[in-house]
Structure formats: structure tokens, C-alpha cells
Amino acid sequence: NWRGRAEDINLIRNRLQTACNESFDMVEQMGAAPGAKWGDLIAGIFSCQGDLALSSAGGVLVFSVLAQHPVKFVLKYWRDEPTVGIREGDIFMHNDARYGNIHNTDQSLFVPVFHQGEIVCFAGAIVHEGENGACEPGGMPGGAESPYDEGLKISPLKVGENFEFRKDLLTFLQNSVREPKLQLEGMKSKLYAVLRVKKRIEEVIADYGIDAFLATVRTTLTNTEMEVRRRLKTWPDGTVKSTVFADSTLRENVLIKICCAITKRDDELIIDMRGSSPEFLNRANNTVLASMKGMLAQEFLMFVWPDLPRNQAVFAPIQVLTDRGSALNCSPGAPNAQSMMTFFPAFTAVQIAVPKFLHSVAIRSTDVIAGWYNMITTFVYGG
């Protein structure tokens, strides 16, 4: 119900954005994992409902849509659970892609931020840590034939209290991977970076008040969605189709079909990927539906509207349709450590189709970029 000045919201938003960028730099500098050094991470601020409202300008923006899921899981299942709960100083982490993020190599860590006894937001960081005790070193085992070959599967878990890690759980996690020092260092770097975001949030609340802070977090989400809908209205109604083939499971040559039909209606976009190849129950190149949505969101965050805030509301007016049990929406029993092998081609299919709409827009918000085949620009081997 806060009715403040738009200039205040702008100032608060910029301070919070700077806090996320600062935290990103801290993780990148302190993190020992290769993923931290090449920027495969984000830091962000979640609303008290678990929505990612602001995230670092750099990093892998696919997380901007994926990072919400473990936070919302904690709010839904652990908040009122008497044996767990959410209290000041609690530390949560997770890495199971079935609860959010891309694959097991991504470890997220987040803490609740309280004001006068109430949760007002969460601060978190997500890093591609790599090694996680999978059947191959490095965390992305191309040889995984089930989820049980993919190493640590951490559902959203409280790993610390009073801003300190629990020694028993820390020992368990270090005992479960090939690089125990790397596991500890990765957790510590994320924690201290997240605590820096928490400090910046508390400074904003002290300067502007809690109502102004909450209004800024929520307004950032609602304004982003409204702007995306406004821009979509300028696109012509209709359907554009594209088809892309991946040609390997990393273990054998095989054509994997990715179907895509994008339909624009008024202020909404429907991405229909039904008809794509079925899942591989004994190969790791499947993707969880949420992971694929995050990858598709990166198309709009980076290539279509790079001027918009990095948050999940960019994808709010977009609906994705898939077949259950397909390579783009795999079942919980299918391995997904190498999900990039299917959601990157899905990204390509969308990136090929979207410019067809953009070329027909009278007033362009940003430049039109031609699509290309998106894949990791290196040799992929042994994780």
C-alpha cells in the first residue's frame, strides 16, 4: 500500500541491483570452482513469496527464471514444518534439477531476510560448482544412465543456522564429492556474498523504510511483466514454426528432433514444442521442463530485450507446451546431467523463429539479431 515517489523506487532498485552485482563479483573472485571463474553464476534478491525480482547483470541469465523453485519449495514445505522451520540466520542450499536450476553441478544457496520478525525477502547465489560425486569427475557425466549416477541430489536443505554451516551436514557433503575442499570453499564464497546482499538490503530498509523496499521488489516484477506484454502487443498475431536437430547423445550418433511452433496472440506468446523426440531413459541428455523454460527465457533476456531487468517476470506472458516424457520434459527417473544437449537446440529453434515476428514490428525496442546454432564452444568430454 506504499504510495511513494517513482524516483525513490528507481533509487532503491538501483541500489539493490548494485548489491546483486557486488555479490556476483565477490563469488567470481572468491570462488575456486572453474564455473565461478568463468561467470557461470548469478546473485539475486527474491520476494517474500520466492519470486526472483532482481539478479546480477552478469552471469548465466538462465538462472533468472530457474532460481525461484527451491526458495518456493522451502516456503511451502519447511516454513511450518516443526522439525525444520525458517528462522533468522538459517542457510538453505540445493542442487537437484528436479527442484530447480539446470543440472546437478549447479548449487544454490540462499538465506531469509527478516524485519521485525517477518520474512521480507530472500538473498541467494547460484554457481556451477562442477564436481559433485557423480560417476565421472566434473559433475556432468555423459555416461550417467540414471539419476543415481549423477552424484549429489540435494533437495532444498537447511545446512546452517545462526549464519554458520552445521558441521555434521558440511562433513556429509564434503564426504560425498571428490574435492572436499572445493565443496567447502564454494559454500563459503556463496554464503559471504549472500550476506553482503543481506547487509545492503538492511541498509536500504533503514534509509527508506520497509514499505518502500517491499514496493520496489514487487513493482520490479509487475512493471517488467507489463512492459513485456506491451512489447508483445506490437508483434503481429500468427504462428512461426522451426525445426532443429541435435545429432548426438555424447555416446552415439542419433538424430534428436526439436519441434517448435511459436504463436503470438494479443499480449501473450505460446511456445509449442510438442512432437519433439522422446526422453532417453538411459542417457543424460534429457532436460527437466523448468530447466528448458529457463533457457528459453535467456533468449528474451539477452537477445530480444536485453534492456529489461533480469528477473523471472520477463517470462510471465509466455507459455510453453511440451509432451510429458519427452527429451524436453523428462520424467523424474530420467538422468539430466547433460541437459544442455537438448535445451540448447531448443533455444536455437526459438531464436530462429522469434526474428520473423520482430522484422514485422513497426516500432522496435531493440535490434533484431539473427539466430545461430547455440552450443558450448568447446569440446565436451568426460563431464
XYZ file of C-alpha atoms in Angstrom:
383
model
C 0.000 0.000 0.000
C 3.034 2.285 -0.119
C 2.446 5.427 -2.158
C 5.880 6.941 -2.536
C 7.656 8.726 -5.339
C 8.702 6.919 -8.508
C 12.166 8.445 -8.035
C 12.512 6.614 -4.711
C 11.667 3.275 -6.306
C 14.224 3.979 -9.013
C 16.901 4.795 -6.439
C 16.101 1.737 -4.320
C 16.058 -0.532 -7.363
C 19.449 0.731 -8.462
C 20.919 0.202 -5.005
C 19.572 -3.343 -4.912
C 20.843 -4.001 -8.434
C 24.272 -2.766 -7.390
C 24.146 -5.109 -4.391
C 23.467 -8.069 -6.693
C 26.326 -7.045 -8.985
C 28.626 -6.642 -5.981
C 27.722 -10.120 -4.735
C 28.326 -11.547 -8.211
C 31.829 -10.059 -8.226
C 32.519 -11.478 -4.765
C 31.580 -15.018 -5.794
C 33.542 -14.745 -9.026
C 36.645 -13.550 -7.172
C 36.412 -15.839 -4.135
C 35.046 -18.976 -5.784
C 37.601 -21.678 -6.624
C 35.388 -23.676 -8.992
C 36.060 -23.091 -12.708
C 32.385 -22.183 -13.126
C 32.799 -19.305 -10.706
C 35.810 -18.008 -12.619
C 34.042 -18.021 -15.987
C 30.932 -16.376 -14.527
C 28.561 -19.354 -14.564
C 26.529 -17.919 -11.693
C 24.121 -15.226 -10.596
C 23.315 -13.488 -7.321
C 19.827 -12.215 -6.635
C 17.054 -10.963 -4.391
C 13.801 -12.921 -4.068
C 10.489 -11.536 -2.867
C 8.956 -12.852 0.349
C 6.901 -15.167 -1.920
C 10.085 -16.549 -3.503
C 9.977 -14.723 -6.849
C 13.374 -13.649 -8.197
C 12.918 -9.884 -8.559
C 16.478 -8.672 -9.133
C 19.608 -10.513 -10.187
C 23.139 -9.626 -11.168
C 23.558 -8.068 -14.601
C 26.313 -10.520 -15.483
C 26.407 -14.277 -15.364
C 24.213 -17.006 -16.786
C 20.769 -15.492 -17.096
C 19.053 -18.860 -17.440
C 19.105 -18.903 -13.631
C 16.931 -15.758 -13.559
C 13.877 -17.941 -14.185
C 15.053 -21.160 -12.507
C 16.345 -19.979 -9.149
C 12.874 -19.381 -7.669
C 11.859 -23.037 -7.366
C 13.923 -24.166 -4.350
C 13.016 -20.970 -2.471
C 9.322 -21.576 -3.061
C 9.739 -25.215 -2.047
C 11.237 -24.131 1.274
C 8.410 -21.641 1.835
C 5.742 -24.212 1.012
C 7.062 -27.271 2.825
C 9.540 -26.200 5.513
C 8.185 -22.891 6.816
C 5.535 -24.505 9.030
C 7.285 -27.841 9.422
C 8.121 -28.061 13.163
C 11.305 -30.062 12.574
C 12.677 -27.537 10.047
C 11.142 -24.047 10.023
C 12.623 -20.806 8.700
C 14.402 -18.593 11.208
C 16.824 -15.684 11.219
C 20.292 -16.982 10.389
C 19.146 -20.143 8.575
C 21.077 -21.208 5.469
C 19.488 -23.323 2.739
C 21.023 -24.957 -0.312
C 20.089 -27.388 -3.083
C 21.357 -28.835 -6.369
C 18.759 -31.324 -7.672
C 17.499 -30.030 -11.043
C 14.112 -31.563 -10.344
C 13.690 -28.823 -7.712
C 15.107 -26.034 -9.897
C 18.249 -24.906 -11.754
C 19.777 -26.759 -14.702
C 21.650 -29.843 -13.525
C 23.438 -31.278 -10.502
C 26.523 -29.144 -10.984
C 24.531 -26.021 -10.033
C 24.482 -25.451 -6.294
C 22.217 -22.716 -4.971
C 22.459 -21.178 -1.514
C 20.002 -18.691 -0.012
C 19.100 -17.092 3.309
C 15.886 -15.446 4.537
C 15.972 -11.749 5.383
C 13.794 -10.742 8.346
C 12.443 -7.385 9.506
C 10.686 -7.184 12.854
C 10.188 -10.935 12.911
C 8.738 -11.248 9.397
C 10.389 -12.614 6.235
C 10.669 -9.692 3.805
C 12.793 -11.366 1.124
C 15.492 -13.932 0.414
C 19.042 -13.348 -0.795
C 20.712 -16.072 -2.826
C 23.511 -17.116 -5.157
C 23.768 -19.966 -7.664
C 27.076 -21.275 -9.041
C 28.064 -24.041 -11.427
C 30.336 -25.734 -8.900
C 31.230 -28.748 -11.033
C 32.370 -31.742 -9.004
C 29.531 -33.381 -7.094
C 30.423 -37.036 -6.700
C 28.930 -38.253 -9.970
C 30.079 -41.414 -11.748
C 32.558 -39.254 -13.703
C 34.634 -36.342 -12.345
C 33.439 -32.850 -13.135
C 29.750 -33.173 -12.366
C 28.240 -33.564 -15.858
C 28.635 -37.290 -16.583
C 27.851 -38.163 -20.164
C 27.931 -41.785 -19.048
C 25.125 -41.437 -16.484
C 22.344 -43.926 -17.183
C 20.099 -42.990 -14.250
C 19.735 -40.143 -11.720
C 21.724 -42.323 -9.299
C 24.827 -41.950 -11.490
C 24.729 -38.163 -11.246
C 26.129 -37.661 -7.751
C 24.658 -35.425 -5.062
C 20.888 -34.938 -5.323
C 20.227 -32.305 -2.672
C 16.590 -31.373 -2.309
C 16.182 -27.924 -0.639
C 18.011 -28.486 2.631
C 18.806 -26.404 5.709
C 22.582 -26.653 6.009
C 23.226 -23.953 8.600
C 21.869 -21.916 11.498
C 22.921 -18.597 13.014
C 24.756 -17.842 9.731
C 27.102 -20.811 10.255
C 27.177 -24.153 8.470
C 26.282 -27.210 10.512
C 29.461 -29.264 10.859
C 27.675 -32.607 10.531
C 25.970 -31.696 7.248
C 29.088 -29.995 5.932
C 31.098 -33.146 6.643
C 28.477 -35.245 4.860
C 28.582 -33.013 1.765
C 32.382 -32.948 1.688
C 32.413 -36.731 2.131
C 30.153 -37.125 -0.916
C 32.417 -35.488 -3.523
C 35.931 -35.969 -4.898
C 37.043 -32.453 -3.946
C 36.015 -31.797 -0.303
C 37.967 -28.542 -0.074
C 36.290 -27.253 -3.230
C 32.860 -28.096 -1.797
C 33.575 -26.156 1.396
C 35.105 -23.200 -0.432
C 32.164 -22.967 -2.821
C 29.647 -22.951 0.014
C 31.622 -20.330 1.956
C 32.026 -17.970 -1.011
C 28.305 -18.095 -1.768
C 27.397 -17.561 1.878
C 29.564 -14.470 2.374
C 28.401 -12.978 -0.906
C 24.765 -13.569 0.056
C 25.353 -12.000 3.465
C 26.679 -8.920 1.668
C 23.388 -8.676 -0.260
C 21.521 -9.092 3.023
C 23.519 -6.218 4.521
C 22.716 -3.961 1.548
C 19.020 -4.827 1.842
C 19.024 -3.891 5.516
C 20.721 -0.585 4.671
C 18.005 0.202 2.113
C 15.270 -0.619 4.629
C 16.964 1.638 7.218
C 17.161 4.520 4.721
C 13.761 4.236 3.025
C 11.560 2.053 5.236
C 10.204 -1.452 4.849
C 7.158 -0.439 2.799
C 9.310 1.282 0.179
C 11.573 -1.767 -0.055
C 8.693 -4.233 -0.457
C 7.023 -1.968 -3.018
C 10.222 -1.811 -5.053
C 10.682 -5.585 -5.099
C 7.090 -6.220 -6.151
C 6.932 -3.285 -8.581
C 10.075 -4.508 -10.326
C 8.263 -7.748 -11.119
C 4.914 -6.250 -12.095
C 6.451 -3.464 -14.199
C 8.639 -5.950 -16.055
C 5.660 -8.137 -16.918
C 3.606 -5.115 -18.025
C 6.429 -3.932 -20.294
C 6.844 -7.383 -21.858
C 3.102 -7.527 -22.547
C 3.214 -4.027 -24.056
C 6.010 -5.053 -26.406
C 4.323 -8.326 -27.366
C 1.222 -6.392 -28.403
C 3.293 -4.734 -31.120
C 4.136 -8.127 -32.645
C 1.834 -9.398 -35.432
C -0.541 -12.182 -34.422
C 0.251 -15.508 -36.035
C 2.423 -18.627 -35.866
C 6.031 -19.236 -36.886
C 7.478 -22.756 -36.990
C 11.032 -24.081 -36.904
C 12.694 -27.472 -36.511
C 16.177 -28.203 -35.201
C 18.067 -31.488 -34.893
C 20.699 -32.406 -32.347
C 22.922 -35.233 -33.601
C 24.434 -36.941 -30.570
C 23.799 -38.238 -27.066
C 27.573 -37.895 -26.410
C 27.732 -41.690 -26.580
C 26.326 -42.421 -30.024
C 25.256 -40.525 -33.118
C 21.485 -40.176 -33.210
C 19.144 -37.501 -34.532
C 17.084 -35.804 -31.829
C 14.212 -33.759 -33.212
C 13.283 -30.438 -31.617
C 9.927 -29.115 -32.847
C 8.918 -25.504 -32.285
C 5.795 -23.525 -33.179
C 5.524 -20.035 -31.667
C 2.090 -18.429 -31.658
C 1.572 -14.807 -30.695
C -1.902 -13.725 -29.532
C -2.524 -10.227 -28.241
C -0.046 -9.834 -25.332
C 0.908 -13.482 -24.894
C 3.318 -15.907 -26.539
C 2.805 -19.662 -26.770
C 5.888 -21.788 -27.472
C 4.666 -25.225 -28.563
C 7.417 -27.853 -28.577
C 5.163 -30.870 -28.708
C 6.252 -33.580 -31.134
C 9.895 -33.389 -30.064
C 11.890 -36.577 -29.501
C 11.029 -38.802 -26.531
C 13.256 -38.943 -23.477
C 16.271 -41.222 -23.187
C 15.804 -43.252 -20.012
C 19.449 -44.355 -20.027
C 21.181 -41.240 -21.383
C 21.865 -37.974 -19.556
C 20.915 -35.503 -22.312
C 17.300 -35.029 -21.170
C 16.089 -31.769 -19.697
C 13.600 -31.019 -16.943
C 10.785 -28.755 -18.168
C 11.685 -25.947 -15.755
C 15.295 -26.023 -16.953
C 14.206 -25.648 -20.554
C 11.929 -22.732 -19.677
C 14.870 -21.018 -18.055
C 16.968 -21.488 -21.181
C 14.215 -20.102 -23.388
C 13.881 -17.109 -21.073
C 17.552 -16.385 -21.697
C 16.694 -15.821 -25.369
C 14.433 -12.934 -24.389
C 16.685 -11.621 -21.602
C 19.796 -11.482 -23.804
C 18.864 -11.348 -27.467
C 15.372 -9.841 -27.740
C 15.013 -7.409 -24.805
C 18.450 -7.056 -23.158
C 17.376 -3.724 -21.687
C 14.815 -5.297 -19.327
C 15.574 -6.197 -15.677
C 16.968 -9.681 -15.070
C 14.039 -11.372 -13.366
C 11.500 -14.118 -13.899
C 8.658 -11.744 -14.834
C 10.131 -11.466 -18.346
C 8.762 -14.956 -18.955
C 5.378 -14.407 -17.270
C 3.381 -13.784 -20.507
C 4.995 -16.803 -22.206
C 3.515 -20.305 -22.107
C 5.496 -23.430 -23.023
C 3.771 -26.606 -24.230
C 5.603 -29.951 -24.256
C 4.928 -33.668 -24.226
C 5.478 -35.344 -20.865
C 8.220 -37.916 -21.140
C 9.931 -36.092 -23.986
C 13.597 -35.086 -24.087
C 12.435 -31.528 -23.266
C 10.204 -32.551 -20.349
C 11.733 -35.700 -18.937
C 10.349 -37.849 -16.154
C 11.908 -37.792 -12.645
C 13.542 -41.155 -13.310
C 15.497 -39.973 -16.346
C 19.066 -38.629 -15.949
C 19.581 -34.966 -16.878
C 23.231 -34.121 -16.143
C 23.853 -33.201 -19.804
C 20.559 -31.365 -20.322
C 22.388 -28.732 -22.390
C 22.468 -31.229 -25.262
C 18.698 -30.822 -25.722
C 17.785 -27.419 -24.297
C 20.471 -25.619 -26.317
C 18.941 -26.859 -29.601
C 15.522 -25.869 -28.184
C 16.949 -22.386 -27.608
C 18.133 -22.368 -31.237
C 14.683 -23.319 -32.516
C 13.135 -20.386 -30.639
C 15.889 -17.986 -31.670
C 15.340 -18.861 -35.332
C 11.588 -18.240 -35.083
C 11.455 -15.039 -32.995
C 13.103 -12.683 -35.558
C 10.291 -13.492 -38.000
C 7.971 -11.612 -35.644
C 10.463 -8.847 -34.883
C 11.018 -7.973 -38.543
C 7.302 -7.169 -38.787
C 7.199 -4.820 -35.781
C 6.686 -1.162 -36.663
C 8.494 0.187 -33.582
C 11.415 -1.921 -32.409
C 12.509 -1.874 -28.792
C 15.931 -3.339 -29.597
C 17.858 -4.528 -32.648
C 16.912 -7.773 -34.381
C 19.617 -10.425 -34.042
C 19.787 -13.405 -36.391
C 19.752 -16.824 -34.794
C 22.660 -19.267 -34.812
C 23.288 -22.754 -33.508
C 23.850 -22.439 -29.769
C 26.147 -24.974 -28.183
C 29.023 -24.943 -25.730
C 32.021 -23.504 -27.581
C 34.437 -26.219 -26.514
C 34.896 -29.953 -26.706
C 32.527 -31.741 -24.332
C 34.066 -34.847 -22.800
C 34.011 -36.779 -19.549
C 31.906 -34.194 -17.725
